Short mmCIF file of C-alpha atoms in Angstrom, two decimals:
data_model
loop_
_atom_site.label_atom_id
_atom_site.label_comp_id
_atom_site.label_asym_id
_atom_site.label_seq_id
_atom_site.Cartn_x
_atom_site.Cartn_y
_atom_site.Cartn_z
CA MET A 22 0.00 0.00 0.00
CA LYS A 23 1.41 3.39 -1.00
CA LYS A 24 2.12 5.98 1.65
CA PHE A 25 -0.13 9.01 1.64
CA ASP A 26 -0.40 12.32 3.40
CA ALA A 27 -2.53 15.40 2.94
CA GLU A 28 0.39 17.29 1.35
CA PHE A 29 0.97 14.56 -1.28
CA SER A 30 4.63 14.02 -0.44
CA TRP A 31 4.79 10.77 -2.43
CA GLN A 32 2.30 11.30 -5.24
CA ALA A 33 0.96 13.83 -7.70
CA VAL A 34 -1.57 16.33 -6.38
CA PRO A 35 -5.01 15.17 -7.60
CA GLU A 36 -7.08 17.59 -9.68
CA ALA A 37 -9.68 17.76 -6.90
CA ASN A 38 -7.07 19.17 -4.50
CA ARG A 39 -5.73 21.91 -6.74
CA ASN A 40 -5.91 25.59 -5.72
CA ASN A 41 -7.19 28.60 -7.65
CA PHE A 42 -4.93 31.33 -9.03
CA TRP A 43 -5.26 33.65 -6.02
CA LYS A 44 -4.19 31.02 -3.53
CA THR A 45 -1.17 30.16 -5.64
CA LEU A 46 -0.28 33.85 -6.02
CA SER A 47 -0.65 34.36 -2.27
CA VAL A 48 1.82 31.56 -1.52
CA MET A 49 4.33 32.67 -4.15
CA LEU A 50 4.20 36.32 -3.05
CA GLY A 51 4.73 35.24 0.54
CA MET A 52 7.73 33.26 -0.64
CA THR A 53 9.29 36.22 -2.49
CA PHE A 54 8.76 38.69 0.37
CA PHE A 55 12.20 37.77 1.69
CA SER A 56 14.43 39.82 3.99
CA ALA A 57 17.61 38.70 2.20
CA SER A 58 16.31 40.37 -0.97
CA MET A 59 16.15 43.68 0.90
CA LEU A 60 19.75 43.24 2.02
CA ALA A 61 20.73 42.53 -1.59
CA GLY A 62 18.73 45.58 -2.70
CA GLY A 63 20.65 47.71 -0.23
CA GLU A 64 23.95 46.48 -1.69
CA LEU A 65 22.73 47.34 -5.19
CA GLY A 66 21.43 50.72 -4.05
CA LEU A 67 24.88 51.72 -2.84
CA GLY A 68 26.60 50.55 -6.03
CA LEU A 69 24.24 51.74 -8.78
CA THR A 70 22.33 54.83 -9.79
CA PHE A 71 18.60 54.58 -9.12
CA SER A 72 17.76 54.17 -12.80
CA GLN A 73 20.40 51.44 -13.13
CA LEU A 74 18.95 49.77 -10.05
CA ILE A 75 15.44 49.66 -11.54
CA ALA A 76 16.79 48.23 -14.79
CA ILE A 77 18.86 45.55 -13.01
CA VAL A 78 15.96 44.54 -10.74
CA LEU A 79 13.54 44.23 -13.67
CA ILE A 80 16.01 42.26 -15.80
CA GLY A 81 17.10 40.05 -12.91
CA ASN A 82 13.56 39.23 -11.86
CA PHE A 83 12.60 38.63 -15.50
CA ILE A 84 15.33 35.97 -15.66
CA LEU A 85 14.20 34.55 -12.32
CA GLY A 86 10.64 34.57 -13.66
CA ILE A 87 11.65 32.52 -16.72
CA TYR A 88 13.51 30.01 -14.54
CA THR A 89 10.88 29.63 -11.83
CA GLY A 90 8.05 29.93 -14.36
CA SER A 91 9.47 26.95 -16.27
CA LEU A 92 9.58 24.92 -13.06
CA ALA A 93 6.04 26.09 -12.21
CA TYR A 94 4.78 24.88 -15.60
CA ILE A 95 6.28 21.42 -15.08
CA ALA A 96 4.89 21.18 -11.55
CA ALA A 97 1.35 22.19 -12.51
CA LYS A 98 1.40 19.88 -15.53
CA THR A 99 2.51 16.86 -13.50
CA GLY A 100 1.28 17.76 -10.00
CA LEU A 101 4.69 16.75 -8.61
CA SER A 102 7.04 18.34 -6.06
CA THR A 103 10.66 19.19 -6.84
CA HIS A 104 11.79 15.94 -5.25
CA LEU A 105 9.42 13.67 -7.15
CA LEU A 106 10.28 15.45 -10.41
CA ALA A 107 13.95 14.79 -9.65
CA LYS A 108 13.32 11.05 -9.91
CA TYR A 109 12.69 11.40 -13.66
CA ALA A 110 16.05 13.09 -14.26
CA PHE A 111 18.27 11.82 -11.42
CA GLY A 112 16.73 8.40 -10.78
CA GLU A 113 15.10 6.90 -7.69
CA LYS A 114 18.18 7.03 -5.46
CA GLY A 115 19.87 9.77 -7.44
CA SER A 116 17.05 12.15 -6.43
CA HIS A 117 18.31 11.95 -2.84
CA LEU A 118 21.20 14.29 -3.66
CA PRO A 119 19.01 17.23 -4.77
CA SER A 120 16.58 16.50 -1.93
CA PHE A 121 19.37 16.61 0.66
CA LEU A 122 20.94 19.79 -0.72
CA LEU A 123 17.60 21.57 -0.98
CA GLY A 124 16.38 20.37 2.42
CA PHE A 125 19.65 21.13 4.19
CA THR A 126 19.86 24.70 2.89
CA GLN A 127 16.24 25.41 3.83
CA VAL A 128 16.81 24.27 7.43
CA GLY A 129 19.83 26.56 7.55
CA TRP A 130 17.91 29.55 6.21
CA PHE A 131 15.08 28.86 8.66
CA GLY A 132 17.52 29.20 11.55
CA VAL A 133 19.07 32.33 10.06
CA GLY A 134 15.59 33.82 9.59
CA VAL A 135 14.63 33.21 13.23
CA ALA A 136 17.77 35.04 14.38
CA MET A 137 17.20 37.86 11.87
CA PHE A 138 13.91 38.56 13.63
CA ALA A 139 15.05 38.02 17.21
CA ILE A 140 18.24 40.10 17.22
CA PRO A 141 16.84 43.53 16.18
CA VAL A 142 13.63 43.05 18.21
CA ALA A 143 15.60 42.10 21.33
CA LYS A 144 17.80 45.16 20.83
CA VAL A 145 15.06 47.76 20.52
CA MET A 146 12.70 46.16 23.06
CA ASP A 147 15.45 45.16 25.53
CA TRP A 148 14.13 41.58 25.60
CA ASN A 149 16.05 38.35 25.93
CA VAL A 150 17.12 37.30 22.44
CA TYR A 151 16.97 33.56 23.22
CA ALA A 152 13.44 33.83 24.56
CA ILE A 153 12.37 35.50 21.31
CA ILE A 154 14.18 32.88 19.22
CA PHE A 155 12.50 30.04 21.09
CA SER A 156 8.97 31.46 21.03
CA PHE A 157 9.16 32.68 17.42
CA GLY A 158 10.80 29.49 16.15
CA ILE A 159 8.28 27.21 17.85
CA ALA A 160 5.34 29.31 16.65
CA MET A 161 6.54 29.13 13.03
CA THR A 162 7.15 25.40 13.32
CA LEU A 163 3.65 24.75 14.63
CA SER A 164 2.04 26.82 11.89
CA ALA A 165 4.09 25.02 9.22
CA LEU A 166 2.54 21.71 10.32
CA TYR A 167 -0.67 22.73 8.55
CA GLY A 168 1.11 22.89 5.20
CA MET A 169 -0.38 24.72 2.23
CA LYS A 170 -3.38 25.95 4.25
CA THR A 171 -1.05 27.97 6.48
CA LEU A 172 1.01 29.24 3.57
CA VAL A 173 -2.10 30.54 1.80
CA ILE A 174 -3.44 32.28 4.93
CA LEU A 175 -0.04 33.77 5.78
CA GLY A 176 0.21 35.13 2.26
CA TYR A 177 -3.21 36.75 2.44
CA VAL A 178 -2.28 38.48 5.71
CA ALA A 179 1.42 39.19 5.28
CA VAL A 180 1.67 40.37 1.68
CA PRO A 181 -0.71 43.38 1.96
CA ALA A 182 0.68 44.32 5.39
CA ILE A 183 4.30 44.25 4.22
CA ALA A 184 3.48 46.09 0.98
CA VAL A 185 1.50 48.87 2.70
CA LEU A 186 3.72 49.39 5.76
CA GLY A 187 6.95 48.89 3.83
CA GLY A 188 5.75 51.19 1.07
CA TYR A 189 4.87 53.94 3.56
CA SER A 190 8.28 53.65 5.20
CA THR A 191 10.07 53.70 1.85
CA PHE A 192 8.23 56.79 0.65
CA SER A 193 9.08 58.49 3.94
CA ALA A 194 12.72 57.51 3.52
CA ALA A 195 12.73 58.91 -0.02
CA GLU A 196 11.24 62.17 1.21
CA ALA A 197 13.94 62.39 3.87
CA ILE A 198 16.61 62.73 1.16
CA GLY A 199 14.63 65.06 -1.10
CA GLY A 200 12.17 62.85 -2.94
CA LEU A 201 12.32 61.03 -6.25
CA GLN A 202 14.48 63.63 -7.97
CA SER A 203 17.15 63.27 -5.31
CA LEU A 204 17.00 59.49 -5.58
CA ILE A 205 17.50 59.67 -9.33
CA ALA A 206 20.37 62.13 -8.90
CA GLN A 207 22.22 59.93 -6.39
CA GLU A 208 25.63 58.74 -7.58
CA PRO A 209 27.09 55.49 -6.18
CA ALA A 210 30.03 55.85 -3.83
CA SER A 211 31.60 52.69 -5.25
CA ALA A 212 30.11 51.53 -8.56
CA ILE A 213 29.61 47.84 -9.32
CA SER A 214 29.49 46.23 -12.75
CA VAL A 215 26.34 45.07 -14.52
CA ALA A 216 27.51 41.44 -14.29
CA ALA A 217 28.09 41.76 -10.53
CA ALA A 218 24.74 43.49 -10.04
CA LEU A 219 22.83 40.81 -11.97
CA THR A 220 24.69 38.11 -10.03
CA ILE A 221 23.50 39.69 -6.77
CA CYS A 222 19.93 40.17 -8.01
CA ILE A 223 19.48 36.69 -9.48
CA GLY A 224 21.64 34.86 -6.97
CA SER A 225 19.80 36.23 -3.94
CA PHE A 226 16.72 34.13 -4.69
CA ILE A 227 17.57 31.49 -7.25
CA SER A 228 18.23 28.88 -4.56
CA ALA A 229 14.76 29.18 -3.00
CA GLY A 230 13.26 29.65 -6.47
CA SER A 231 14.45 26.15 -7.35
CA LEU A 232 11.80 24.86 -4.94
CA THR A 233 8.96 26.49 -6.89
CA PRO A 234 7.40 23.11 -7.84
CA ASP A 235 6.75 22.31 -4.16
CA PHE A 236 4.14 25.08 -4.14
CA THR A 237 2.90 25.46 -7.72
CA ARG A 238 2.03 21.75 -8.07
CA PHE A 239 -1.25 22.72 -6.38
CA SER A 240 -2.22 25.02 -9.27
CA LYS A 241 -5.26 24.13 -11.34
CA SER A 242 -3.43 24.77 -14.61
CA PRO A 243 0.08 25.50 -15.91
CA ARG A 244 -1.09 28.94 -17.06
CA GLN A 245 -2.16 29.85 -13.53
CA ALA A 246 1.06 28.48 -12.05
CA VAL A 247 3.31 30.37 -14.46
CA SER A 248 1.31 33.61 -14.15
CA ALA A 249 1.35 33.54 -10.34
CA THR A 250 5.07 32.76 -10.25
CA VAL A 251 6.15 35.43 -12.73
CA ILE A 252 3.95 38.07 -11.03
CA ALA A 253 5.38 37.13 -7.65
CA PHE A 254 8.94 37.67 -8.78
CA TRP A 255 8.31 40.83 -10.77
CA LEU A 256 6.16 42.37 -8.05
CA GLY A 257 7.18 40.80 -4.74
CA ASN A 258 10.90 40.39 -5.22
CA SER A 259 11.21 43.73 -7.01
CA LEU A 260 9.48 45.51 -4.09
CA MET A 261 11.90 43.92 -1.63
CA PHE A 262 14.89 45.14 -3.65
CA ILE A 263 13.49 48.66 -3.90
CA PHE A 264 12.64 48.77 -0.17
CA GLY A 265 16.23 47.77 0.62
CA ALA A 266 17.80 50.14 -1.90
CA VAL A 267 15.90 53.24 -0.74
CA GLY A 268 16.60 52.49 2.91
CA ALA A 269 20.31 52.11 2.13
CA LEU A 270 20.42 55.39 0.23
CA ALA A 271 18.48 57.35 2.86
CA TYR A 272 19.85 55.93 6.10
CA GLY A 273 22.62 53.51 5.21
CA LEU A 274 20.32 50.64 6.30
CA SER A 275 19.05 48.02 3.85
CA GLU A 276 16.64 46.17 6.16
CA ILE A 277 13.18 47.83 6.10
CA SER A 278 12.52 47.00 9.76
CA GLU A 279 15.68 48.83 10.86
CA VAL A 280 14.64 51.82 8.76
CA MET A 281 11.22 51.77 10.43
CA PHE A 282 12.80 51.57 13.90
CA LEU A 283 14.81 54.68 12.99
CA GLN A 284 11.62 56.38 11.78
CA GLY A 285 9.95 55.69 15.13
CA LEU A 286 7.57 53.09 13.67
CA MET A 287 8.40 50.41 16.24
CA VAL A 288 5.18 48.34 16.18
CA PRO A 289 4.83 48.40 12.37
CA ALA A 290 8.51 47.44 12.12
CA ILE A 291 8.04 44.38 14.30
CA ILE A 292 4.91 43.41 12.34
CA VAL A 293 6.64 43.79 8.96
CA LEU A 294 9.79 41.98 10.06
CA GLY A 295 7.85 39.17 11.73
CA LEU A 296 5.46 38.58 8.84
CA ASN A 297 8.27 38.87 6.29
CA ILE A 298 10.34 36.18 7.94
CA TRP A 299 7.34 34.03 8.94
CA THR A 300 6.13 33.60 5.35
CA THR A 301 9.59 32.70 4.06
CA ASN A 302 10.44 30.43 6.98
CA ASP A 303 7.23 28.43 6.76
CA ASN A 304 7.95 27.94 3.06
CA ALA A 305 11.43 26.74 4.04
CA LEU A 306 10.11 24.23 6.60
CA TYR A 307 7.48 22.98 4.18
CA ALA A 308 10.05 22.44 1.41
CA SER A 309 12.62 20.85 3.72
CA GLY A 310 9.96 18.47 5.05
CA LEU A 311 9.18 17.31 1.52
CA ALA A 312 12.89 16.89 0.81
CA PHE A 313 13.61 14.58 3.72
CA ALA A 314 10.31 12.72 3.26
CA ASN A 315 11.55 11.80 -0.22
CA ILE A 316 14.81 10.43 1.20
CA THR A 317 13.44 8.56 4.22
CA LYS A 318 9.81 7.87 3.23
CA LEU A 319 8.77 9.17 6.66
CA PRO A 320 5.87 11.68 6.86
CA LYS A 321 6.66 15.29 5.98
CA LYS A 322 5.23 16.54 9.30
CA VAL A 323 7.89 14.60 11.20
CA PHE A 324 10.61 16.58 9.46
CA VAL A 325 8.76 19.88 9.78
CA ILE A 326 9.01 19.39 13.56
CA ILE A 327 12.60 18.08 13.51
CA ASN A 328 13.85 20.77 11.13
CA GLY A 329 12.01 23.51 13.01
CA LEU A 330 13.56 22.42 16.31
CA ILE A 331 17.04 22.19 14.80
CA GLY A 332 16.69 25.60 13.18
CA THR A 333 15.41 27.13 16.42
CA LEU A 334 18.02 25.57 18.71
CA PHE A 335 20.93 26.50 16.44
CA ALA A 336 19.55 29.81 15.17
CA MET A 337 22.22 32.05 16.71
CA TRP A 338 25.03 29.72 15.66
CA MET A 339 23.67 29.53 12.11
CA TYR A 340 23.30 33.31 11.95
CA SER A 341 26.90 33.83 13.10
CA ASN A 342 28.61 31.02 11.20
CA PHE A 343 26.36 29.65 8.51
CA VAL A 344 25.30 32.46 6.18
CA GLY A 345 28.46 32.39 4.07
CA PHE A 346 28.36 28.60 3.82
CA LEU A 347 24.70 28.63 2.81
CA THR A 348 25.41 31.25 0.14
CA VAL A 349 28.21 29.13 -1.34
CA LEU A 350 26.05 26.01 -1.13
CA GLY A 351 23.30 27.92 -2.90
CA THR A 352 25.44 27.99 -6.05
CA ALA A 353 25.03 24.20 -6.22
CA ILE A 354 21.24 24.37 -6.33
CA PRO A 355 20.42 26.21 -9.61
CA SER A 356 22.08 23.35 -11.51
CA ILE A 357 19.42 21.02 -10.09
CA GLY A 358 16.62 23.15 -11.51
CA ALA A 359 18.44 23.42 -14.84
CA ILE A 360 18.53 19.63 -15.14
CA LEU A 361 14.83 19.31 -14.26
CA ILE A 362 13.95 21.85 -16.97
CA ALA A 363 16.28 20.33 -19.58
CA ASP A 364 15.01 16.81 -18.89
CA TYR A 365 11.33 17.72 -19.15
CA PHE A 366 11.42 20.08 -22.14
CA PHE A 367 14.34 18.81 -24.22
CA ILE A 368 15.01 15.16 -23.35
CA LYS A 369 11.49 13.86 -22.63
CA ARG A 370 9.83 16.60 -24.73
CA ARG A 371 7.07 17.32 -22.18
CA ASN A 372 6.06 13.65 -22.15
CA TYR A 373 6.42 12.37 -18.59
CA ALA A 374 4.47 9.20 -17.93
CA PRO A 375 2.21 9.38 -14.84
CA PHE A 376 4.24 9.11 -11.66
CA GLU A 377 2.25 6.19 -10.26
CA THR A 378 3.08 4.03 -13.31
CA MET A 379 6.83 4.67 -13.27
CA ILE A 380 9.66 2.31 -12.43
CA PHE A 381 12.65 4.63 -12.24
CA GLN A 382 16.27 3.78 -12.91
CA ARG A 383 18.27 3.69 -9.69
CA VAL A 384 20.74 6.50 -10.49
CA ASN A 385 21.17 8.58 -13.63
CA TRP A 386 24.92 9.17 -13.47
CA ILE A 387 24.73 11.57 -16.40
CA ALA A 388 22.53 13.89 -14.32
CA LEU A 389 24.97 13.75 -11.40
CA LEU A 390 27.94 14.41 -13.70
CA SER A 391 26.11 17.32 -15.35
CA TRP A 392 25.29 18.74 -11.94
CA ALA A 393 28.95 18.57 -10.86
CA ILE A 394 30.08 20.29 -14.06
CA GLY A 395 27.40 22.94 -13.56
CA VAL A 396 28.60 23.65 -10.03
CA GLY A 397 32.13 24.07 -11.41
CA LEU A 398 30.88 26.51 -14.04
CA ALA A 399 29.05 28.50 -11.37
CA GLN A 400 32.18 28.76 -9.24
CA PHE A 401 34.89 29.39 -11.81
CA ALA A 402 33.48 30.60 -15.16
CA PRO A 403 33.52 34.39 -15.75
CA GLY A 404 30.30 36.31 -16.18
CA ILE A 405 27.00 36.07 -14.32
CA THR A 406 27.34 33.17 -11.89
CA PRO A 407 23.68 31.98 -11.71
CA LEU A 408 23.31 32.11 -15.51
CA ASN A 409 26.54 30.14 -15.90
CA ALA A 410 25.05 27.46 -13.68
CA LEU A 411 21.65 27.41 -15.41
CA ILE A 412 22.69 27.58 -19.06
CA GLY A 413 25.90 25.58 -18.65
CA THR A 414 24.30 22.74 -16.72
CA GLY A 415 21.31 22.53 -19.05
CA LEU A 416 23.48 22.36 -22.18
CA VAL A 417 25.87 19.81 -20.66
CA TYR A 418 22.97 17.58 -19.59
CA ILE A 419 21.28 17.71 -23.00
CA VAL A 420 24.51 16.93 -24.87
CA LEU A 421 25.57 14.11 -22.57
CA MET A 422 22.11 12.53 -22.63
CA LYS A 423 22.27 12.59 -26.45
CA VAL A 424 25.76 11.15 -26.86
CA LEU A 425 26.12 8.72 -23.95
CA PRO A 426 24.15 5.47 -23.52
CA ASN A 427 21.74 5.65 -20.62
CA GLU A 428 18.76 3.84 -19.16
CA ILE A 429 15.59 5.81 -19.86
CA PRO A 430 12.67 5.22 -17.48
CA VAL A 431 9.36 4.71 -19.27
CA LYS A 432 5.87 3.73 -18.25
CA GLY A 433 6.11 0.62 -16.14
CA VAL A 434 9.65 -0.38 -17.18
CA VAL A 435 13.20 0.87 -17.52
CA VAL A 436 14.82 0.26 -20.89
CA SER A 437 18.40 0.65 -22.06
CA SER A 438 18.83 3.12 -24.87
CA ASP A 439 21.68 4.62 -26.83
CA ASN A 440 20.57 8.24 -27.17
#
């Protein structure tokens, strides 16, 4: 008897359990309202003119939209999570590598997120930072147990609140330095190149964006999934960059909550910061639960609890020691998404047999080799690092799958084929 849970960790989401467009958009916007994007926006704001910033943010999020939109299409078409999709390209056991990498990084970012909330709040309120970490971490873990229902509700509440309060604070910050004309006239103290700026813009979210299928598999149609995803990145992620950039230009602070503290908006700041991190962290726990459920075949909720506790208990340590490591590790993740896209659109030509009928090969070594080459390209090739990983990995995988013999999983059987 096949294992089953309400979040469909081991099977495609049935048509009867699919969500409408607005629920999908709510979840994806909540996902893109991410504090790290504001920090990246602040870095861009200090290194670019305001017009250059707008151009880079729009181009970067357009590229992210194409990448995540492609994954959203596949997920809605098949109803499968990132980890179940990986079985088609990486094999039954081979899919454990992407699941581990994706799950591990999300647990790390959960812990970092908890600390990112607790530290500034403890400072301005003179509260015990560990008490805040414990209470906030446990609360987020408990809410994540309810899966997509919580993510939808959080999105409905958090997205308007962050947009309105953050927008008000940003307009106030702009006025403090002379309004829009002054923003446009600002010259960067230390200019950064277009390639470096796009690397920051795309790289800040491409790791989490690789988990798009975990959420868009609940969409009623590929069109709805792609539309919600692209809108979320163009609107949600762009807003976060602009909030961070304006705060950096006006006050030298890229985190909107710190700007609001400085503006005397203490309660709104705590609300914005808390909701911002809560939406992203619950997405992280949800995705990490699916990842480890794929590896162990234990229920997702078990790992939501375990991962939430680990992230909470080690939040301060992760915040102090783990951010750089997670950022480096994040360069290994876009190559996973590139292989999923290349396999579905170019190797299998949008013709995946139903998941329940499949007998997968154990490991597709070509996928693992392509992933390793893609990671190398991301680390050492000149240019825009995330694009090197995406385009390089995809091309390598397609070529190797065409020229090397490999077992191709088909409906009900696995056959040997010389591609």
